[in-house]
XYZ file of C-alpha atoms in Angstrom:
733
model
C -45.089 -79.896 -37.313
C -43.757 -82.552 -35.564
C -39.675 -84.234 -35.290
C -38.287 -85.836 -37.861
C -38.329 -89.403 -38.218
C -35.621 -91.167 -37.332
C -35.042 -92.568 -40.713
C -31.556 -94.441 -40.762
C -28.777 -91.666 -42.355
C -26.958 -93.167 -45.912
C -23.253 -92.865 -44.226
C -21.449 -90.218 -43.274
C -20.359 -88.930 -39.763
C -20.864 -89.679 -36.300
C -21.550 -86.378 -35.777
C -25.401 -84.997 -35.615
C -25.019 -81.203 -36.010
C -22.694 -81.077 -39.772
C -24.690 -79.675 -41.979
C -23.665 -82.976 -44.037
C -24.984 -84.797 -42.302
C -27.943 -83.035 -41.459
C -28.415 -82.950 -45.516
C -27.886 -86.339 -46.128
C -30.625 -86.848 -42.772
C -33.296 -84.772 -44.936
C -32.764 -86.454 -48.035
C -32.392 -89.562 -46.765
C -36.183 -88.619 -45.189
C -37.294 -87.170 -48.155
C -36.420 -90.365 -50.327
C -37.858 -92.373 -46.721
C -41.491 -94.586 -46.404
C -42.649 -91.369 -44.609
C -45.162 -89.029 -45.821
C -44.825 -86.069 -44.417
C -47.793 -83.148 -44.813
C -47.087 -80.868 -47.367
C -48.028 -77.799 -44.694
C -44.844 -80.048 -42.314
C -41.547 -77.681 -41.196
C -39.792 -80.395 -42.981
C -40.456 -78.937 -45.911
C -38.597 -75.782 -44.992
C -36.201 -77.430 -43.436
C -35.336 -79.543 -46.442
C -35.321 -76.909 -48.599
C -33.532 -74.212 -46.254
C -30.164 -76.538 -46.346
C -26.697 -75.358 -47.773
C -27.157 -79.107 -50.083
C -23.354 -80.221 -50.436
C -23.901 -83.890 -50.603
C -21.050 -85.307 -52.424
C -22.821 -88.802 -53.367
C -21.058 -91.498 -55.682
C -23.746 -92.040 -58.887
C -24.725 -95.268 -57.371
C -26.053 -93.019 -53.774
C -28.022 -90.512 -56.443
C -29.284 -94.346 -58.588
C -30.320 -95.619 -54.971
C -32.341 -92.315 -53.680
C -34.507 -92.005 -56.709
C -35.177 -96.144 -56.207
C -36.352 -95.197 -52.811
C -38.558 -92.695 -53.749
C -39.674 -94.900 -56.333
C -40.644 -97.409 -54.510
C -41.852 -95.001 -51.774
C -43.762 -91.976 -53.520
C -46.957 -93.889 -54.079
C -48.175 -93.780 -50.377
C -45.472 -90.349 -49.103
C -46.629 -88.212 -52.872
C -43.415 -86.349 -51.858
C -43.116 -85.634 -55.129
C -46.322 -84.320 -55.902
C -45.194 -82.407 -52.240
C -41.866 -80.834 -53.437
C -42.744 -79.682 -56.842
C -46.201 -78.022 -55.065
C -43.111 -76.107 -52.600
C -40.903 -75.336 -55.984
C -44.251 -73.078 -57.188
C -44.586 -71.834 -54.726
C -41.312 -71.035 -53.950
C -41.322 -69.405 -57.240
C -44.245 -67.640 -56.510
C -42.817 -66.120 -53.809
C -40.095 -65.145 -55.077
C -41.648 -62.668 -57.971
C -43.107 -61.318 -55.319
C -39.868 -60.305 -53.327
C -38.279 -60.147 -56.948
C -37.519 -56.150 -56.445
C -35.471 -56.528 -53.607
C -32.063 -58.221 -53.389
C -31.736 -62.143 -53.517
C -32.721 -63.648 -50.379
C -33.176 -67.279 -48.758
C -36.593 -67.969 -50.989
C -34.049 -68.144 -53.977
C -31.681 -70.296 -52.456
C -34.966 -72.432 -51.035
C -36.088 -71.799 -54.752
C -32.979 -73.269 -56.182
C -32.656 -76.421 -54.017
C -36.517 -77.450 -54.901
C -35.773 -77.104 -58.701
C -32.634 -79.202 -57.991
C -34.194 -81.844 -56.056
C -37.317 -81.849 -58.056
C -35.235 -82.763 -61.432
C -32.944 -85.056 -60.034
C -35.871 -87.009 -58.787
C -38.499 -86.356 -62.116
C -35.721 -87.233 -64.527
C -35.514 -90.743 -62.433
C -39.006 -91.414 -62.766
C -39.638 -90.648 -66.325
C -36.748 -92.605 -67.902
C -37.930 -95.256 -65.771
C -41.500 -95.741 -66.667
C -43.319 -98.806 -67.426
C -45.268 -99.292 -70.442
C -45.760 -95.297 -70.507
C -47.831 -94.842 -66.746
C -47.653 -91.295 -66.315
C -49.693 -91.847 -63.732
C -46.981 -94.070 -61.805
C -45.702 -89.970 -60.632
C -48.231 -89.437 -58.346
C -48.911 -85.960 -59.046
C -51.668 -85.161 -56.813
C -52.114 -85.240 -52.981
C -53.420 -88.148 -50.956
C -57.706 -86.538 -50.446
C -56.931 -87.855 -46.318
C -54.224 -85.182 -45.440
C -54.973 -81.467 -44.389
C -54.346 -79.284 -47.360
C -53.441 -75.609 -47.165
C -56.268 -72.956 -47.340
C -54.423 -71.699 -50.582
C -54.754 -74.924 -52.294
C -57.599 -77.016 -53.558
C -57.471 -81.223 -53.480
C -58.538 -81.184 -57.047
C -55.524 -79.229 -58.100
C -53.754 -80.235 -61.146
C -50.443 -79.912 -60.506
C -48.275 -80.087 -63.441
C -50.502 -77.374 -64.707
C -49.673 -75.302 -60.826
C -46.048 -76.012 -61.424
C -45.649 -75.096 -65.333
C -47.606 -71.815 -64.320
C -45.791 -70.836 -62.102
C -42.056 -71.788 -63.882
C -43.053 -69.941 -66.722
C -43.970 -66.857 -65.008
C -40.678 -66.680 -62.993
C -39.335 -67.121 -66.767
C -41.316 -64.156 -68.290
C -41.207 -61.564 -65.384
C -38.562 -61.809 -63.626
C -35.305 -60.244 -65.731
C -31.879 -62.698 -66.245
C -28.916 -60.941 -63.436
C -26.040 -62.028 -61.313
C -28.534 -62.699 -58.865
C -31.503 -64.660 -60.886
C -29.447 -66.231 -63.028
C -29.062 -69.790 -61.607
C -32.358 -69.945 -60.688
C -33.297 -68.891 -64.293
C -30.799 -71.312 -65.874
C -31.890 -74.106 -63.384
C -36.189 -73.686 -64.626
C -34.461 -74.300 -67.940
C -32.633 -77.256 -66.976
C -35.680 -78.334 -65.279
C -38.446 -77.255 -68.046
C -36.328 -79.768 -70.459
C -36.658 -82.296 -68.061
C -40.796 -82.056 -67.238
C -41.292 -82.492 -71.504
C -39.205 -85.020 -71.657
C -41.475 -87.349 -71.825
C -42.073 -86.869 -75.482
C -38.357 -89.404 -75.977
C -41.018 -92.007 -74.902
C -43.847 -91.769 -77.575
C -43.055 -92.700 -81.374
C -41.874 -89.580 -84.007
C -45.970 -90.027 -84.967
C -47.551 -88.479 -82.643
C -50.765 -89.528 -81.443
C -53.674 -89.565 -79.146
C -52.877 -92.054 -76.266
C -49.435 -89.387 -76.191
C -48.910 -88.147 -72.667
C -46.366 -85.278 -71.826
C -48.667 -83.924 -68.607
C -46.203 -80.782 -68.676
C -45.951 -79.837 -71.744
C -49.406 -80.297 -71.824
C -49.338 -77.513 -69.463
C -47.603 -75.193 -70.666
C -49.770 -74.720 -73.998
C -52.719 -74.552 -72.187
C -51.048 -71.293 -70.322
C -53.164 -67.708 -71.145
C -51.768 -66.031 -74.603
C -50.034 -62.726 -72.612
C -47.569 -65.581 -70.609
C -46.722 -67.230 -73.373
C -45.845 -63.852 -75.231
C -43.962 -62.797 -71.903
C -42.396 -66.532 -72.065
C -41.532 -65.831 -75.898
C -40.021 -62.427 -75.561
C -37.660 -63.599 -72.261
C -36.649 -66.528 -74.350
C -35.351 -65.293 -77.246
C -34.085 -61.926 -74.981
C -31.551 -64.819 -72.951
C -30.642 -66.112 -76.639
C -30.063 -62.874 -78.206
C -27.959 -61.294 -75.260
C -26.594 -64.642 -74.337
C -25.983 -63.717 -71.036
C -23.007 -65.262 -69.146
C -22.053 -64.849 -65.791
C -19.471 -67.133 -64.095
C -21.120 -68.990 -61.553
C -17.606 -68.886 -58.981
C -18.381 -64.886 -59.285
C -19.031 -62.763 -55.361
C -22.177 -61.791 -56.698
C -23.207 -65.047 -55.386
C -21.470 -64.945 -51.712
C -25.137 -63.968 -50.545
C -26.511 -67.035 -50.432
C -24.187 -68.127 -47.778
C -24.411 -67.612 -44.028
C -21.982 -66.971 -41.993
C -19.230 -69.780 -42.616
C -21.378 -72.069 -43.797
C -21.641 -73.152 -47.815
C -23.816 -71.363 -50.190
C -25.387 -73.655 -52.660
C -24.189 -72.237 -54.991
C -20.880 -73.269 -53.612
C -21.449 -77.207 -54.989
C -21.778 -75.451 -58.571
C -18.678 -74.050 -58.970
C -16.747 -77.219 -57.016
C -15.261 -79.766 -59.442
C -16.829 -81.953 -56.730
C -19.547 -84.234 -58.223
C -22.209 -84.157 -55.492
C -26.037 -85.614 -54.804
C -27.436 -82.478 -56.766
C -24.777 -81.868 -59.870
C -24.322 -85.225 -60.852
C -27.541 -85.677 -62.522
C -26.619 -82.342 -64.674
C -23.221 -82.094 -65.996
C -24.271 -80.043 -68.587
C -24.451 -76.818 -66.390
C -20.787 -76.736 -65.686
C -20.528 -78.304 -69.474
C -19.858 -75.834 -72.668
C -22.927 -76.919 -75.255
C -20.293 -76.658 -78.111
C -19.524 -74.837 -80.947
C -21.590 -71.573 -81.200
C -22.044 -70.847 -77.794
C -22.331 -68.090 -75.917
C -23.600 -69.054 -72.230
C -25.645 -71.960 -71.021
C -28.557 -70.037 -70.080
C -28.532 -68.562 -74.526
C -28.720 -72.482 -75.703
C -30.966 -73.674 -72.823
C -33.246 -70.232 -73.465
C -33.204 -71.693 -77.041
C -33.159 -75.382 -76.985
C -36.570 -74.896 -74.457
C -37.807 -72.147 -77.062
C -37.892 -74.555 -80.303
C -39.422 -77.326 -78.166
C -42.479 -75.659 -77.112
C -42.680 -74.297 -80.778
C -42.564 -77.737 -82.378
C -44.672 -79.476 -79.783
C -47.746 -80.695 -81.395
C -50.699 -82.740 -79.393
C -52.618 -84.889 -81.471
C -56.509 -85.381 -80.358
C -59.109 -87.834 -80.844
C -62.112 -86.456 -83.353
C -64.425 -86.024 -80.124
C -62.149 -83.442 -78.640
C -62.123 -79.535 -79.128
C -59.721 -78.602 -81.838
C -58.191 -74.825 -82.758
C -55.765 -76.292 -85.124
C -56.570 -78.855 -88.069
C -53.786 -80.565 -90.203
C -53.959 -79.901 -94.224
C -53.478 -83.008 -95.959
C -52.051 -81.679 -99.584
C -51.759 -84.782 -100.962
C -53.848 -88.147 -101.783
C -52.001 -89.985 -100.853
C -51.152 -87.826 -97.469
C -54.721 -87.718 -96.638
C -55.354 -91.375 -97.199
C -52.344 -91.621 -94.148
C -52.930 -89.004 -91.906
C -56.326 -87.598 -92.990
C -57.917 -88.065 -89.482
C -54.790 -87.248 -87.928
C -56.135 -84.331 -86.047
C -53.722 -81.631 -83.705
C -54.628 -78.589 -80.929
C -52.892 -75.113 -81.893
C -49.622 -74.371 -79.914
C -48.883 -70.918 -78.693
C -45.928 -70.671 -78.698
C -45.022 -71.488 -82.713
C -48.309 -68.635 -82.833
C -46.061 -66.490 -81.331
C -43.977 -66.755 -83.210
C -45.196 -66.862 -86.532
C -46.782 -63.426 -85.881
C -43.758 -61.859 -83.902
C -43.201 -57.986 -84.848
C -40.152 -55.541 -84.745
C -39.830 -53.736 -81.859
C -39.059 -50.663 -84.046
C -42.311 -50.804 -85.488
C -44.502 -48.342 -84.410
C -47.495 -49.473 -83.378
C -50.082 -48.340 -85.428
C -48.051 -50.830 -87.566
C -49.461 -53.699 -86.083
C -53.276 -52.661 -85.909
C -53.638 -54.059 -89.377
C -51.914 -57.706 -88.355
C -55.509 -60.227 -88.176
C -53.506 -61.638 -85.611
C -56.114 -61.355 -82.931
C -54.887 -61.085 -79.253
C -51.595 -59.630 -77.698
C -48.846 -59.454 -80.363
C -44.970 -60.449 -79.761
C -43.166 -57.641 -80.414
C -38.553 -57.907 -80.256
C -35.744 -56.535 -81.652
C -35.335 -57.439 -85.031
C -31.923 -55.740 -85.962
C -30.852 -57.919 -82.425
C -31.814 -61.102 -83.728
C -30.594 -61.170 -87.396
C -27.491 -60.294 -85.823
C -26.776 -63.223 -83.376
C -28.208 -65.510 -85.598
C -25.747 -64.849 -88.000
C -23.269 -64.967 -85.199
C -24.561 -68.553 -84.138
C -25.485 -69.808 -87.456
C -23.016 -73.071 -87.071
C -24.773 -74.478 -84.427
C -27.813 -76.959 -85.486
C -30.390 -74.579 -83.052
C -29.684 -71.426 -84.719
C -30.583 -72.783 -87.562
C -33.572 -74.567 -86.627
C -34.868 -70.938 -84.870
C -33.517 -68.917 -88.545
C -35.517 -71.661 -90.201
C -38.813 -71.587 -87.824
C -38.975 -68.043 -88.491
C -38.463 -67.659 -92.306
C -40.734 -69.902 -92.953
C -43.708 -69.232 -90.302
C -43.110 -65.494 -90.036
C -43.956 -62.919 -92.896
C -42.434 -60.154 -91.159
C -39.288 -61.681 -90.431
C -38.446 -63.421 -94.023
C -39.516 -59.440 -94.692
C -37.183 -58.152 -93.096
C -34.362 -60.334 -93.801
C -35.158 -59.803 -97.471
C -34.666 -55.758 -97.059
C -31.415 -56.224 -94.771
C -28.565 -54.952 -97.644
C -25.435 -57.605 -95.024
C -27.172 -60.273 -96.483
C -23.526 -61.886 -95.962
C -24.297 -61.887 -91.923
C -26.816 -65.196 -92.022
C -25.157 -66.557 -95.888
C -21.767 -66.850 -95.355
C -21.958 -69.086 -91.808
C -24.596 -70.891 -94.021
C -22.089 -71.423 -96.810
C -19.056 -72.268 -95.308
C -21.103 -74.788 -92.693
C -22.329 -76.119 -96.316
C -18.454 -75.941 -97.095
C -17.872 -78.223 -94.244
C -20.431 -80.590 -95.249
C -18.146 -83.997 -93.781
C -18.877 -81.939 -90.428
C -22.077 -81.590 -90.056
C -24.816 -84.239 -89.736
C -27.286 -84.482 -92.782
C -30.201 -82.506 -91.292
C -28.319 -79.609 -90.547
C -27.367 -79.277 -94.259
C -30.836 -80.122 -95.274
C -32.175 -76.684 -92.817
C -29.426 -75.303 -94.504
C -29.938 -75.608 -97.944
C -33.994 -74.971 -97.171
C -33.140 -71.308 -95.703
C -31.153 -70.054 -98.945
C -33.877 -72.099 -100.994
C -36.604 -70.251 -99.296
C -34.810 -67.225 -99.705
C -33.927 -67.355 -103.137
C -38.088 -67.855 -103.898
C -37.689 -63.964 -103.758
C -36.381 -61.852 -106.823
C -34.863 -58.721 -105.144
C -32.694 -61.798 -103.032
C -31.381 -62.764 -105.789
C -30.723 -60.071 -107.459
C -28.286 -58.274 -104.150
C -26.958 -61.187 -103.131
C -24.879 -60.201 -106.757
C -23.586 -56.808 -105.837
C -22.459 -57.706 -102.358
C -18.764 -58.448 -102.981
C -16.776 -60.726 -100.048
C -12.980 -58.903 -100.002
C -11.864 -62.831 -99.201
C -12.822 -66.439 -98.810
C -10.497 -67.640 -95.907
C -12.670 -71.049 -94.968
C -12.576 -71.859 -99.165
C -8.894 -74.192 -99.398
C -9.288 -75.479 -102.656
C -8.883 -71.961 -104.586
C -8.131 -67.986 -103.933
C -11.199 -66.203 -103.869
C -10.788 -63.033 -103.963
C -13.156 -59.772 -104.286
C -16.100 -62.790 -105.438
C -19.189 -61.912 -104.813
C -22.246 -63.420 -102.834
C -23.999 -64.870 -105.708
C -20.912 -66.206 -106.884
C -19.701 -67.740 -103.518
C -23.470 -68.921 -103.500
C -23.566 -70.810 -106.359
C -19.694 -72.312 -106.020
C -20.720 -73.548 -102.662
C -23.720 -75.002 -103.447
C -22.308 -76.895 -106.191
C -19.703 -78.431 -104.142
C -22.141 -79.550 -102.231
C -23.868 -81.589 -105.214
C -20.309 -82.538 -105.674
C -20.079 -84.106 -101.838
C -23.887 -85.558 -101.849
C -23.132 -87.309 -105.646
C -20.041 -89.141 -103.639
C -20.648 -90.011 -99.693
C -24.702 -89.130 -98.810
C -26.856 -89.893 -102.438
C -29.485 -88.227 -101.325
C -32.212 -86.814 -104.248
C -33.361 -84.860 -102.029
C -30.397 -82.943 -101.154
C -29.140 -82.320 -104.748
C -33.001 -81.420 -105.693
C -32.704 -78.740 -103.371
C -29.625 -77.692 -103.771
C -30.715 -77.047 -107.920
C -34.088 -75.767 -107.129
C -31.845 -72.616 -105.520
C -29.628 -72.437 -108.317
C -32.736 -72.188 -110.852
C -34.321 -69.717 -108.513
C -31.497 -68.086 -108.633
C -30.530 -68.091 -112.865
C -32.409 -65.403 -114.310
C -31.005 -62.813 -111.514
C -27.272 -63.854 -112.281
C -24.840 -61.089 -112.869
C -21.508 -60.601 -113.768
C -21.032 -64.585 -112.559
C -17.313 -65.283 -111.417
C -15.637 -66.793 -113.815
C -15.079 -70.296 -111.106
C -18.128 -70.146 -111.071
C -18.702 -70.475 -114.355
C -16.378 -73.162 -115.065
C -18.115 -74.662 -112.098
C -21.720 -74.734 -113.428
C -20.671 -76.597 -117.099
C -18.313 -78.822 -114.926
C -20.898 -79.673 -112.784
C -23.439 -80.771 -115.885
C -20.284 -83.152 -117.116
C -20.091 -84.246 -113.635
C -24.043 -85.318 -113.776
C -23.188 -86.274 -117.515
C -20.560 -88.712 -116.428
C -23.008 -90.542 -114.197
C -25.812 -90.667 -116.398
C -23.206 -92.297 -118.909
C -22.183 -95.223 -116.778
C -26.201 -95.540 -115.437
C -26.829 -96.234 -119.504
C -23.709 -98.643 -119.588
C -24.520 -100.792 -116.168
C -28.822 -100.565 -117.677
C -27.554 -101.936 -121.526
C -25.302 -104.471 -119.850
C -27.995 -106.149 -117.160
C -30.734 -105.569 -119.664
C -28.455 -108.490 -121.543
C -28.589 -110.326 -118.323
C -32.422 -110.332 -118.609
C -32.548 -112.095 -122.215
C -30.280 -114.272 -120.376
C -33.470 -115.375 -118.289
C -32.262 -113.960 -115.085
C -34.538 -112.859 -112.463
C -31.628 -110.956 -110.480
C -31.074 -108.951 -113.709
C -33.664 -108.112 -114.360
C -34.524 -106.509 -110.745
C -31.281 -104.706 -110.961
C -32.154 -103.882 -114.481
C -35.359 -101.287 -112.837
C -33.326 -99.979 -110.296
C -30.861 -98.770 -112.759
C -33.528 -97.622 -114.843
C -34.845 -95.536 -112.072
C -31.722 -93.844 -111.032
C -31.165 -93.595 -114.558
C -34.659 -91.472 -114.528
C -33.338 -88.956 -111.635
C -30.669 -88.070 -113.283
C -32.177 -87.224 -116.346
C -34.211 -84.654 -114.546
C -31.207 -83.727 -113.083
C -29.474 -82.932 -115.690
C -32.215 -81.155 -117.383
C -32.730 -78.779 -114.406
C -29.190 -78.194 -114.785
C -30.044 -76.885 -117.996
C -32.767 -74.908 -117.151
C -30.747 -73.264 -115.371
C -27.572 -72.632 -118.040
C -31.378 -71.668 -120.201
C -32.104 -69.102 -117.930
C -29.264 -67.360 -118.037
C -28.758 -67.115 -121.384
C -32.372 -66.287 -121.836
C -32.046 -63.523 -119.188
C -28.968 -62.437 -118.099
C -26.486 -63.252 -121.403
C -24.835 -59.743 -121.760
C -24.235 -59.669 -117.779
C -22.413 -62.865 -117.998
C -19.457 -62.902 -120.258
C -17.861 -65.399 -118.563
C -20.872 -68.017 -118.052
C -20.464 -67.941 -122.085
C -16.789 -68.205 -121.831
C -17.530 -71.464 -120.145
C -20.347 -72.906 -122.442
C -17.711 -72.181 -124.893
C -14.387 -73.921 -123.441
C -16.611 -77.282 -122.866
C -19.140 -77.292 -125.491
C -17.829 -81.311 -125.918
C -19.731 -82.329 -122.926
C -23.065 -81.260 -124.893
C -22.701 -83.308 -128.138
C -23.545 -86.140 -126.678
C -26.846 -85.014 -125.526
C -27.581 -82.761 -128.839
C -29.642 -85.800 -129.908
C -31.031 -86.847 -126.939
C -35.126 -86.405 -126.972
C -34.842 -85.348 -123.401
C -32.355 -83.348 -123.799
C -32.607 -81.639 -127.439
C -35.007 -79.204 -126.131
C -33.203 -77.397 -124.071
C -29.606 -77.305 -125.665
C -30.953 -75.359 -128.935
C -30.231 -72.299 -127.138
C -26.876 -73.901 -126.117
C -26.333 -74.549 -129.298
C -27.884 -70.594 -130.521
C -25.305 -69.102 -128.479
C -22.173 -71.149 -128.994
C -23.618 -70.819 -132.919
C -23.099 -67.071 -132.882
C -19.961 -65.897 -130.538
C -18.060 -68.762 -132.316
C -18.797 -67.375 -136.069
C -17.626 -64.161 -133.876
C -14.579 -65.621 -133.455
C -14.214 -66.947 -136.712
C -14.904 -63.550 -138.086
C -12.223 -62.066 -135.666
C -8.557 -61.240 -136.891
C -6.486 -61.344 -133.703
C -2.559 -61.125 -133.565
C -0.313 -64.504 -132.479
C -2.624 -67.557 -130.207
C -5.714 -66.643 -128.635
C -5.871 -65.844 -124.932
C -8.028 -65.824 -122.485
C -8.394 -62.130 -121.895
C -8.699 -61.825 -125.996
C -11.223 -64.598 -126.418
C -13.411 -62.810 -123.272
C -12.969 -59.351 -125.397
C -14.146 -60.812 -127.873
C -16.941 -62.294 -125.896
C -18.181 -58.912 -124.119
C -17.533 -56.717 -127.019
C -20.665 -59.039 -129.089
C -22.760 -59.211 -126.258
C -23.555 -55.671 -126.819
C -24.613 -56.584 -129.682
C -26.628 -59.638 -129.052
C -30.415 -59.210 -129.523
C -31.851 -63.346 -128.680
C -32.461 -64.457 -132.171
C -33.070 -66.996 -132.833
C -33.549 -67.930 -128.910
C -36.309 -70.392 -127.723
C -38.485 -69.283 -124.805
C -39.085 -71.373 -122.145
C -41.042 -70.810 -119.302
C -39.039 -69.905 -116.359
C -38.462 -72.604 -113.492
C -39.590 -71.499 -109.642
C -39.152 -73.549 -106.583
C -41.090 -72.627 -103.955
C -40.662 -74.269 -100.900
C -43.557 -76.481 -98.665
C -43.527 -77.472 -95.143
C -44.716 -81.156 -95.055
C -48.747 -81.021 -93.600
C -46.768 -82.959 -90.821
C -43.816 -81.497 -89.744
C -43.478 -82.709 -85.953
C -42.883 -86.150 -87.326
C -39.246 -84.638 -88.455
C -38.607 -81.918 -86.312
C -39.197 -83.558 -82.634
C -36.626 -86.238 -82.779
C -34.057 -83.560 -84.194
C -34.854 -81.718 -81.719
C -35.193 -83.988 -78.382
C -31.348 -85.705 -80.368
C -30.031 -82.194 -80.530
C -30.592 -81.658 -77.069
C -29.542 -84.639 -75.355
C -26.470 -84.341 -77.801
C -25.687 -80.808 -76.233
C -27.125 -80.355 -72.977
C -25.532 -83.324 -71.750
C -28.363 -84.943 -70.716
C -27.903 -89.064 -70.096
C -31.647 -90.038 -70.480
C -31.635 -94.022 -70.539
C -31.819 -95.218 -73.300
C -33.661 -98.316 -73.087
C -36.593 -95.582 -72.788
C -36.396 -93.839 -75.321
C -38.395 -94.302 -78.342
C -38.401 -91.307 -80.342
C -35.510 -92.127 -82.248
C -33.004 -94.816 -82.457
C -30.619 -94.374 -80.170
C -28.167 -96.160 -82.093
C -29.040 -94.437 -85.795
C -27.084 -95.427 -89.165
C -24.595 -92.346 -89.406
C -25.869 -91.396 -93.326
C -29.309 -90.756 -93.778
C -30.098 -92.370 -97.093
C -33.240 -90.692 -98.740
C -36.221 -92.171 -99.910
C -37.425 -88.654 -102.327
C -38.743 -89.412 -105.423
C -38.412 -87.207 -108.315
C -41.909 -87.353 -110.082
C -42.485 -86.519 -113.922
C -44.448 -83.334 -112.834
C -41.250 -82.181 -111.301
C -42.557 -82.266 -107.794
C -40.378 -83.784 -104.529
C -42.658 -85.673 -102.672
C -41.409 -88.381 -99.749
C -42.330 -89.472 -96.390
C -43.293 -86.308 -93.812
C -40.103 -86.783 -91.832
C -38.212 -84.209 -94.692
C -39.587 -81.785 -96.647
C -41.210 -81.111 -99.867
C -39.839 -78.682 -102.743
C -42.627 -78.014 -105.359
C -42.377 -76.063 -109.139
C -44.564 -73.253 -108.525
C -47.516 -73.092 -111.484
């Protein structure tokens, strides 16, 4: 097709026969100002040559700048993307045989495309995606198998997704799978350029192309991504099985990956050889999960005159005013996850599914085990949340498992180590517990599971503790941590809502958990009393015509109102235990009797006296039994407990007032994308080591505060309302 023009080489030896010089020559030609037709032999030479250039970062940057200057004329970025798609299609057709030169070309094409595409995306000016020039000049000859109006991003994404969905991971294909997942992260990173609220002006060509694929392909891709996460294939890049990529004594394309030296293709992708942190098993598993989460949480905002298949449901009047015109197109990856069924079920079981079209079938048991093993990772917690919140079949599967400790123990351990976790991770884990606590069978079964020991709990030696008691202890500890550090109203409410759901089903709550429950009321009451004293002092300032004092008094009154609701919730929890589960919980009665003085100051309080009546009914009953009981010597804990246990049998609940049982449920905000999309990309950038240009990021603050403050407010009807970047808890009527 013609000789390669004499583009100047970027350094190197004077010997033109060495592979290094040839690779450098071709790369320099690729970024130069000479345009090569898409059918030119130049592309085959470029992609077939082992790329082992060892360029420092500034030369990689200069190469990207050179292509950016010339791409509007050469359209070389679009052309190498087309060649990448062709290589993937050829790889699919030859997948039955041993890896061949086509795999080398595919990996090289993905490497080169990713490096330069990343630079183009993160250096766009004024969100001009069209500067990518994803089209071929109409004046140049086009091969007969493509059309002039070819949508390159759709063509590329269809080829990428087809390879991922149809080719199994093996030692021969591992690197190509990994590179394609990294390419997808790069291609979808256009989301970083937009604000946290998706709008109709946002341009995300590659992820939009992924959304437009046929449902059958989407099912295959989601299944393969989940299986890659479940199985966690980890293959050493130094493995001898890759020697097929080398010809004779020349280095193969994989040699540069296993080498410690930096090179042109590896420099922007240091995450390919770095661990993604706690809870990970393999690079491929982590990348698969990140890609799946970004795909499934994407929302494309469309204008009102465009066809849509999914309209946002605004649940509150205020939210409707703010977001009423927002409409989103359907996300097939999200739908695939929501309608996924267990592979163990017969097909007959899925025929009644209202979801039309193909259904994703995955091994729930393996997924359950994988999630339990790696829930310390934030991305794993997000996947579990997505499945529990959106997939009724998976939620039901989890609830009927008899080994709930598989999931709960890592969640509780993560909450125990809250200071080491991000506030977003704490929120997600608490929401997971809240969703599970909505089921009465879950609340009953966790008290039947006995945990032999809890080595990560340092404050006290816990032996033979029920999972339910450990959950109560950990939730109360989380409230205490939040009170002293985060001071987030939403976190408080979620913890207490979960405890309230659990309360009627408590069975043999441990002594330590019972003590912590009463101590929780004491801790909140002391905070309440302190606020009351502050308010009284500020009222005196107001009387002195102090404008500052007036503002402080209003703030303190608002905080007092919040803590009043918290105290009422704790009293509701104690009431539910005493009303529905008193005979089964002598330790709770003992803890209340032992610390009964903490309730006295609130006995005549208008907001608390009604809820305290039942507590004092129980106290009067058991105090009278204690007074009537003759005991030799002094009372001991064992003797008091024995009297309580004996008299629990004769307890009939006389004089107890029956209150409406509180049942808190979780409802996702009508615009969850404003929370999840920024959160997911923060995880990707921090875990994958993807060094994106911080000046180009508009999705979230580049240097966010270390501790996020919540702007939730608790309303008088028990609802929790806040900005759509968070989540809502409400009381079921």
